[in-house]
N, C-alpha and C. Protein backbone atom coordinates (compact mmCIF):
# COMPACT_ATOMS: atom_id res chain seq x y z
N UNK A 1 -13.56 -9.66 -0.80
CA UNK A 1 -13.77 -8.57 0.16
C UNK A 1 -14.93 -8.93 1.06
N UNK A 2 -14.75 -8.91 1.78
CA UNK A 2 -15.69 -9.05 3.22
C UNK A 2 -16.68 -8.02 3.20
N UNK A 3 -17.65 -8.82 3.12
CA UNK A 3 -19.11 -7.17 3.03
C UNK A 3 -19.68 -7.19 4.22
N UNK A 4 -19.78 -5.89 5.23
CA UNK A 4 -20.37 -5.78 6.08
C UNK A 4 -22.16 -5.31 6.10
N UNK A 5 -23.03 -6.13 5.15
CA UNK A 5 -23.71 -4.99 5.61
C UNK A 5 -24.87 -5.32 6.14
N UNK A 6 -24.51 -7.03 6.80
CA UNK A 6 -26.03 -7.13 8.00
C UNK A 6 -25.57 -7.40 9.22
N UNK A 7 -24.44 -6.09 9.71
CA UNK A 7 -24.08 -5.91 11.06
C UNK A 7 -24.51 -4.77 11.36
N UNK A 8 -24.68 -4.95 12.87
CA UNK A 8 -25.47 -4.10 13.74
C UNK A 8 -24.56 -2.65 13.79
N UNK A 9 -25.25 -1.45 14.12
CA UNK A 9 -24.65 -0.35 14.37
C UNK A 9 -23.88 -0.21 15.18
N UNK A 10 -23.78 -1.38 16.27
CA UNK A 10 -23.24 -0.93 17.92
C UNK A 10 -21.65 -2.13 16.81
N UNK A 11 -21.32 -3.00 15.89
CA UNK A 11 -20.65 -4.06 15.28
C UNK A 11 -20.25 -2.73 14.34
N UNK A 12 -20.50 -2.22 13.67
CA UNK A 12 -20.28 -0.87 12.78
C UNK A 12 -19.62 -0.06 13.88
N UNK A 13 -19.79 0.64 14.65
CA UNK A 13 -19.03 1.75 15.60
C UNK A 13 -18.20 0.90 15.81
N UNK A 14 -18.18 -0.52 16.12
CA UNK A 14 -16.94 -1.00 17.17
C UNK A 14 -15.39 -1.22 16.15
N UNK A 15 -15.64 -1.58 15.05
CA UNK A 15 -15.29 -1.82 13.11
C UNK A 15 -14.48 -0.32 13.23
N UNK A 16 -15.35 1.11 13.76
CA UNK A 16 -14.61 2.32 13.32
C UNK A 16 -13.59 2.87 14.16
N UNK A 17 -13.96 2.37 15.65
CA UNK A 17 -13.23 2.78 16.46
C UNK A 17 -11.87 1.85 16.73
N UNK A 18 -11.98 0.84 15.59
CA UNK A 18 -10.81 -0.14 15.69
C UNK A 18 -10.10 0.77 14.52
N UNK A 19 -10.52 0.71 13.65
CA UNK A 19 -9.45 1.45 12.83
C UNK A 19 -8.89 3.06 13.09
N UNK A 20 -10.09 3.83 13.97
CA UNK A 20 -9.46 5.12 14.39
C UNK A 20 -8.29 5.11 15.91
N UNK A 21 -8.31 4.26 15.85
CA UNK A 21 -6.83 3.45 17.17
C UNK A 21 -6.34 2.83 16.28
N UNK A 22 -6.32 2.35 15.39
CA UNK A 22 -5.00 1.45 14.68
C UNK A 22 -4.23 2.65 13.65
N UNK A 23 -5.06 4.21 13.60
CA UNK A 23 -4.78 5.32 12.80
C UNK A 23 -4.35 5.96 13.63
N UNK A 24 -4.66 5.92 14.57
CA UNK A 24 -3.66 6.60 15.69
C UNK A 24 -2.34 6.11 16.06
N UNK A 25 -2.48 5.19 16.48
CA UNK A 25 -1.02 4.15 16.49
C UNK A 25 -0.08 4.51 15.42
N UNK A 26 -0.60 4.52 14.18
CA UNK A 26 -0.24 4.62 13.01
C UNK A 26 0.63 6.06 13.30
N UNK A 27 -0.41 7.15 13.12
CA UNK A 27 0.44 8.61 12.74
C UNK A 27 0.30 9.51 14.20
N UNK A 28 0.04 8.95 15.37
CA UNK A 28 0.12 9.74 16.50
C UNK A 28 -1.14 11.02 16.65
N UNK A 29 -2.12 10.20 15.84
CA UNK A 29 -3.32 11.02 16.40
C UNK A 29 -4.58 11.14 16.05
N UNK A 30 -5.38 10.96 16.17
CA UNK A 30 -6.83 10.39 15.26
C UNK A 30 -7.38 11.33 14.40
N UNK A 31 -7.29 11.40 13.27
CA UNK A 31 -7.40 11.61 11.55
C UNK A 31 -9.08 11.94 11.74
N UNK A 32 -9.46 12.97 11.11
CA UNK A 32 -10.77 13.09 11.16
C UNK A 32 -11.17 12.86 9.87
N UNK A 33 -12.63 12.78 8.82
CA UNK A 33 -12.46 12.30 7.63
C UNK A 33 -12.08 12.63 6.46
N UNK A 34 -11.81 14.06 6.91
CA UNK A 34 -10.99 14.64 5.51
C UNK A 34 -9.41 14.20 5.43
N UNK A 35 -9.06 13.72 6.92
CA UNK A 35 -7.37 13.57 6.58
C UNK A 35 -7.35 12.85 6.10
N UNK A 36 -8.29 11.11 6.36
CA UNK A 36 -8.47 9.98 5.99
C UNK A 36 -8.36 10.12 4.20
N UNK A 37 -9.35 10.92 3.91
CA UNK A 37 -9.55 10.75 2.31
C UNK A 37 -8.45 11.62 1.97
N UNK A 38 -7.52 12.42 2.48
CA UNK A 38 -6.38 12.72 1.80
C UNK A 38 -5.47 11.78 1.79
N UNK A 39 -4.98 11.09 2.85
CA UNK A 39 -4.32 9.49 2.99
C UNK A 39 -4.48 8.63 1.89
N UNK A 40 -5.76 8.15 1.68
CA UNK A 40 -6.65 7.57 0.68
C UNK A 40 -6.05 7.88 -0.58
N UNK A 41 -5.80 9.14 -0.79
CA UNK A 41 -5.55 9.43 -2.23
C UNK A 41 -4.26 9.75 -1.89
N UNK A 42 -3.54 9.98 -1.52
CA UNK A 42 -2.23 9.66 -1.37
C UNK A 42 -1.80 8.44 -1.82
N UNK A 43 -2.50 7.42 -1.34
CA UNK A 43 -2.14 5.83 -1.18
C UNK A 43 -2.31 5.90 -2.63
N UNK A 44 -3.73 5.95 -3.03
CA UNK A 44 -4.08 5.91 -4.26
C UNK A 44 -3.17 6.49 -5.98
N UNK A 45 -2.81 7.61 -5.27
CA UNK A 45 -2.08 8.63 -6.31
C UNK A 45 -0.08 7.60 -6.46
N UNK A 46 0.19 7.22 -4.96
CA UNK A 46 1.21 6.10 -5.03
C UNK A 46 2.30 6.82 -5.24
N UNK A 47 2.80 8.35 -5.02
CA UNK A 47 3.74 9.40 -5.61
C UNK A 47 4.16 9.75 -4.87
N UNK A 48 4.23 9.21 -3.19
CA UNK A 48 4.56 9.52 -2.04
C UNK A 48 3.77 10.50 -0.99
N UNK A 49 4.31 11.39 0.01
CA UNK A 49 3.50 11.82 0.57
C UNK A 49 3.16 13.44 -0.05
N UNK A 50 3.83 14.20 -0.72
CA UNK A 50 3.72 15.42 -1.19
C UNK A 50 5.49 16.04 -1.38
N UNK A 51 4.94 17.53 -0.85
CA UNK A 51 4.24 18.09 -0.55
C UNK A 51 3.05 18.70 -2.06
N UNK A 52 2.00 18.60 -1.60
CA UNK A 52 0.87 19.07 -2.01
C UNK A 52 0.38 20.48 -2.23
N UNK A 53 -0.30 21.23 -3.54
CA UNK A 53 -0.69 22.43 -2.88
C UNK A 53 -2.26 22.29 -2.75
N UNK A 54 -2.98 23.30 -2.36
CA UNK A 54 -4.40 23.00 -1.48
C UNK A 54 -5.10 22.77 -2.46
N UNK A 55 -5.15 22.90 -4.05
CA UNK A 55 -5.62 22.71 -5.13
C UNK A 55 -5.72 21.00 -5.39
N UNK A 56 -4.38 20.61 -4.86
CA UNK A 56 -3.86 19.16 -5.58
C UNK A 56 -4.68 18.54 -4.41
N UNK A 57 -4.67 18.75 -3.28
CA UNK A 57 -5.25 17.84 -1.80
C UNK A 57 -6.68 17.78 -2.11
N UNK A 58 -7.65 18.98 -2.56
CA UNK A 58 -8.97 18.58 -3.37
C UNK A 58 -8.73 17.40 -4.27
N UNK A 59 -8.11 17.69 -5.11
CA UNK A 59 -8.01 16.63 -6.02
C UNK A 59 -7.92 15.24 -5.25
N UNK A 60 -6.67 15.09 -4.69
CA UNK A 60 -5.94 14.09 -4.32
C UNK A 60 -7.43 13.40 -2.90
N UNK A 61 -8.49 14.21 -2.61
CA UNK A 61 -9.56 13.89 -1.78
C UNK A 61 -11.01 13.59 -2.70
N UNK A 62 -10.69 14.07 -4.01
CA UNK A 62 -12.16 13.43 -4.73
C UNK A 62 -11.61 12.42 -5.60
N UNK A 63 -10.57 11.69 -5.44
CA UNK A 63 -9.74 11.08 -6.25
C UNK A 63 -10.25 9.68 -5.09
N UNK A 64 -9.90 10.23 -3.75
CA UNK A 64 -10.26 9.10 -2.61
C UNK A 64 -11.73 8.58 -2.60
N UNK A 65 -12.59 9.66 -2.71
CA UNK A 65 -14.14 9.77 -2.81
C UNK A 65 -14.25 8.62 -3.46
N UNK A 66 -13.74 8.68 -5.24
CA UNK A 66 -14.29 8.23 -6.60
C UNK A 66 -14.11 6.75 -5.70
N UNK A 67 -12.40 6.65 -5.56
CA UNK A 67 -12.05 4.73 -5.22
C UNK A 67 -12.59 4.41 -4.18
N UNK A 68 -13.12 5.08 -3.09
CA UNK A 68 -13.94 4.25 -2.27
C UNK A 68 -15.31 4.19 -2.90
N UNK A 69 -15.71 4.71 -3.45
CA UNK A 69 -17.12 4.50 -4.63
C UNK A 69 -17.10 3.52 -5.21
N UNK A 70 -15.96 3.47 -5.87
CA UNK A 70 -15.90 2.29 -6.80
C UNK A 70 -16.20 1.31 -5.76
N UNK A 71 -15.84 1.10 -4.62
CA UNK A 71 -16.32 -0.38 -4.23
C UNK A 71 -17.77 -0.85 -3.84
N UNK A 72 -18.62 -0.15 -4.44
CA UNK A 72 -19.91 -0.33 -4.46
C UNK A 72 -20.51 -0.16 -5.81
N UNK A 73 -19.48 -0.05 -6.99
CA UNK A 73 -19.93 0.11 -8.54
C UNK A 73 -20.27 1.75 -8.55
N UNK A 74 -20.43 2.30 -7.78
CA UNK A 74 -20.81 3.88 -8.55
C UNK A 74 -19.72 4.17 -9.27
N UNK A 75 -18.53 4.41 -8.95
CA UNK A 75 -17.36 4.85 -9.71
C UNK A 75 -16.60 4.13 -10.55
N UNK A 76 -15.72 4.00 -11.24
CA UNK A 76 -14.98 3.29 -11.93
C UNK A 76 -13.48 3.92 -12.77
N UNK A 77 -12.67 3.00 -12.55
CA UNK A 77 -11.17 4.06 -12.65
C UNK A 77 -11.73 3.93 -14.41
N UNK A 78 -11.27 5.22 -15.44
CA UNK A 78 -11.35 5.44 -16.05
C UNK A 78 -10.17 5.59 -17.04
N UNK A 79 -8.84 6.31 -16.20
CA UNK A 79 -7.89 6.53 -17.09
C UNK A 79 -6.86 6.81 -16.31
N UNK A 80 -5.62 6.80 -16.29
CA UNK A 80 -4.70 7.53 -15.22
C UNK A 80 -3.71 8.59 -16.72
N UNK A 81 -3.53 9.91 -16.51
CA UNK A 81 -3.18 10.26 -17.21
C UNK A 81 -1.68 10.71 -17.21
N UNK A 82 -1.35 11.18 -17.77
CA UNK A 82 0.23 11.66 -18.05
C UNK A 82 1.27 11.65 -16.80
N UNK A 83 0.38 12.33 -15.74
CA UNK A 83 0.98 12.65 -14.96
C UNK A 83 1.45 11.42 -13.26
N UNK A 84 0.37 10.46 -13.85
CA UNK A 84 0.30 9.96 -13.17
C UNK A 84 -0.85 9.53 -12.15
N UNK A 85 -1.79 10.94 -12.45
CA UNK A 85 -3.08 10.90 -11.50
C UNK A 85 -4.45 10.37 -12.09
N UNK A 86 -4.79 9.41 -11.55
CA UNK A 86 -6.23 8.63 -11.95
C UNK A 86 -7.53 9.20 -12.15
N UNK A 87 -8.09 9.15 -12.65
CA UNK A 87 -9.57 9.94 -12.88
C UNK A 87 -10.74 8.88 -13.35
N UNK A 88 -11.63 9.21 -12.67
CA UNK A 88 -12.86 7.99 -12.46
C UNK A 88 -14.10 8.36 -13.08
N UNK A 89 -14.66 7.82 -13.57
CA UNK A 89 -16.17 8.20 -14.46
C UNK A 89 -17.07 7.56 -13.68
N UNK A 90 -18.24 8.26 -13.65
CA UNK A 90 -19.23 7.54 -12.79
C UNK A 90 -20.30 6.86 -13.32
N UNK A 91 -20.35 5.63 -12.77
CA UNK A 91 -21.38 4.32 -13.57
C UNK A 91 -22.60 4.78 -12.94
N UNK A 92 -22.82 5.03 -11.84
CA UNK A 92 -24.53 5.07 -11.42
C UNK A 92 -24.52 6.09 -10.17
N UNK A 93 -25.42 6.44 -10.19
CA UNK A 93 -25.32 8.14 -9.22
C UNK A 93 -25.40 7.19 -7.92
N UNK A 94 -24.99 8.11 -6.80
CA UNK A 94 -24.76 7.55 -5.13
C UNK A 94 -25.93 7.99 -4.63
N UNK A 95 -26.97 7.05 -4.35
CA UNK A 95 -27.89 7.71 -3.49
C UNK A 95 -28.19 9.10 -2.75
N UNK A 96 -28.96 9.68 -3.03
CA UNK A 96 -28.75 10.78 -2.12
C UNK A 96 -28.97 10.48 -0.41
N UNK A 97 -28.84 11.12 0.32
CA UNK A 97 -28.33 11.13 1.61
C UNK A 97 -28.63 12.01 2.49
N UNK A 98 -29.18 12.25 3.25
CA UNK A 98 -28.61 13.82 4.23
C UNK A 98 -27.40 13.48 4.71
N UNK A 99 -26.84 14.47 5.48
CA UNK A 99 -25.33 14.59 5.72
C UNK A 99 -24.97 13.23 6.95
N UNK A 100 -25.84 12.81 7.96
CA UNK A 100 -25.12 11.98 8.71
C UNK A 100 -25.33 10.81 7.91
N UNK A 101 -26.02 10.12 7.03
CA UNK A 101 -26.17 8.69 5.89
C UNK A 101 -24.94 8.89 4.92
N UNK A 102 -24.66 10.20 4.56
CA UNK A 102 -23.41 10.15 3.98
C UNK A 102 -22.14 9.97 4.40
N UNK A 103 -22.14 10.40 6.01
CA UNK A 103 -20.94 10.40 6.82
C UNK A 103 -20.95 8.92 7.18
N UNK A 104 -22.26 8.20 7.21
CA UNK A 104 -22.15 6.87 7.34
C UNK A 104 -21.48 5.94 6.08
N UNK A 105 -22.00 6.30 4.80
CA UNK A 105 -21.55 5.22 3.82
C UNK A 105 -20.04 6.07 3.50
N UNK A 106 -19.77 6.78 3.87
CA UNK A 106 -17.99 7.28 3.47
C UNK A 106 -17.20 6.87 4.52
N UNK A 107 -17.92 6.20 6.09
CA UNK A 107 -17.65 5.58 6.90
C UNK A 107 -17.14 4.07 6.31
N UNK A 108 -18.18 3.79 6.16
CA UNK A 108 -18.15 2.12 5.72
C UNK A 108 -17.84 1.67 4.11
N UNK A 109 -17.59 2.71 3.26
CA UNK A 109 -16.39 2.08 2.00
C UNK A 109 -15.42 2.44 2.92
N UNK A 110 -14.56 3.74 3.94
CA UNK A 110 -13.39 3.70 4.46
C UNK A 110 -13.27 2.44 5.27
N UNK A 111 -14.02 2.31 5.97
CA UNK A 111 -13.68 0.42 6.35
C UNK A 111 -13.45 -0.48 5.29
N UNK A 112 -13.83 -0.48 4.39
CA UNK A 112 -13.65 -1.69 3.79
C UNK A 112 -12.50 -1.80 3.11
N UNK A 113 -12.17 -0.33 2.40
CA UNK A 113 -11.17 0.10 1.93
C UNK A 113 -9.65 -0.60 3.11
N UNK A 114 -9.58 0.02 4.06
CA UNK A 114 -8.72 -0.02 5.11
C UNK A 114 -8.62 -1.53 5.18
N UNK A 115 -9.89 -2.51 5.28
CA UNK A 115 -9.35 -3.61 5.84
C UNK A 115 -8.87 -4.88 4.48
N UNK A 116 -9.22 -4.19 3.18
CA UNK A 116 -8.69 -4.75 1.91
C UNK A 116 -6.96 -4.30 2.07
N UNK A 117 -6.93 -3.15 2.14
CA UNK A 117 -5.70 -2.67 2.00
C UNK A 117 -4.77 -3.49 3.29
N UNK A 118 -5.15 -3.67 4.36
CA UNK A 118 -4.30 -4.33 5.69
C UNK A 118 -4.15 -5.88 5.25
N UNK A 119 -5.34 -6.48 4.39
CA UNK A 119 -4.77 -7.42 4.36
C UNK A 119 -3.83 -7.84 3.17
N UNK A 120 -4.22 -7.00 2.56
CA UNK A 120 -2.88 -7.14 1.54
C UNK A 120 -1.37 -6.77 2.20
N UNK A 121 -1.17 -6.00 2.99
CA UNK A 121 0.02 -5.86 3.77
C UNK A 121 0.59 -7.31 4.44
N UNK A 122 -0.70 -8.42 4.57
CA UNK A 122 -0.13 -9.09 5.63
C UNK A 122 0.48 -10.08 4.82
């Protein structure tokens, strides 16, 4: 996996705005970050697209949280149970943050996430 993390901010925006046009292309319209982490766990959950009820889309969005965590060791898949849905235990707490440092690092595991996942497509 390709680690981004001694690129510049103006190399970071340019990284997000490539994938929020290749997400557009994709579903006809740019995904803000909650759709993203429902996608995420969609992908993740692997059970198709739904339909979902608003109970399961929490889920199916802290399910996205945990696996983009995991790619920095905080999270770790733990168990997938009966049903099919994965559940993650947490190895080491996530820094705390104020809200735009958090919108940043849920930024940049969703990059990394996205560009692991594309290249496995190719």
């Amino acid at each position: 996996m390709a680690l981004h993390t001694e690129e510049t901010e103006a190399q970071f925006e340019a990284r997000w705005w490539q994938l929020m046009n290749e997400m557009r292309a994709r579903f006809g319209k740019k995904p803000d970050l909650n759709a993203l982490l429902l996608l995420i766990g969609v992908q993740e959950l692997g059970q198709g697209a739904g339909p979902f009820t608003k109970e399961q889309k929490q889920d199916l969005m802290h399910i996205a949280t945990c696996r983009l965590f995991s790619l920095s060791g905080h999270y770790a898949l733990d168990h997938v149970d009966a049903e099919g849905w994965p559940h993650y235990k947490l190895v080491r707490p996530v820094p705390f943050a104020n809200l735009k440092e958090q919108e940043r690092m849920l930024k940049w595991h969703m990059l990394e996430y996205f560009e692991a996942f594309m290249r496995e497509e190719e």
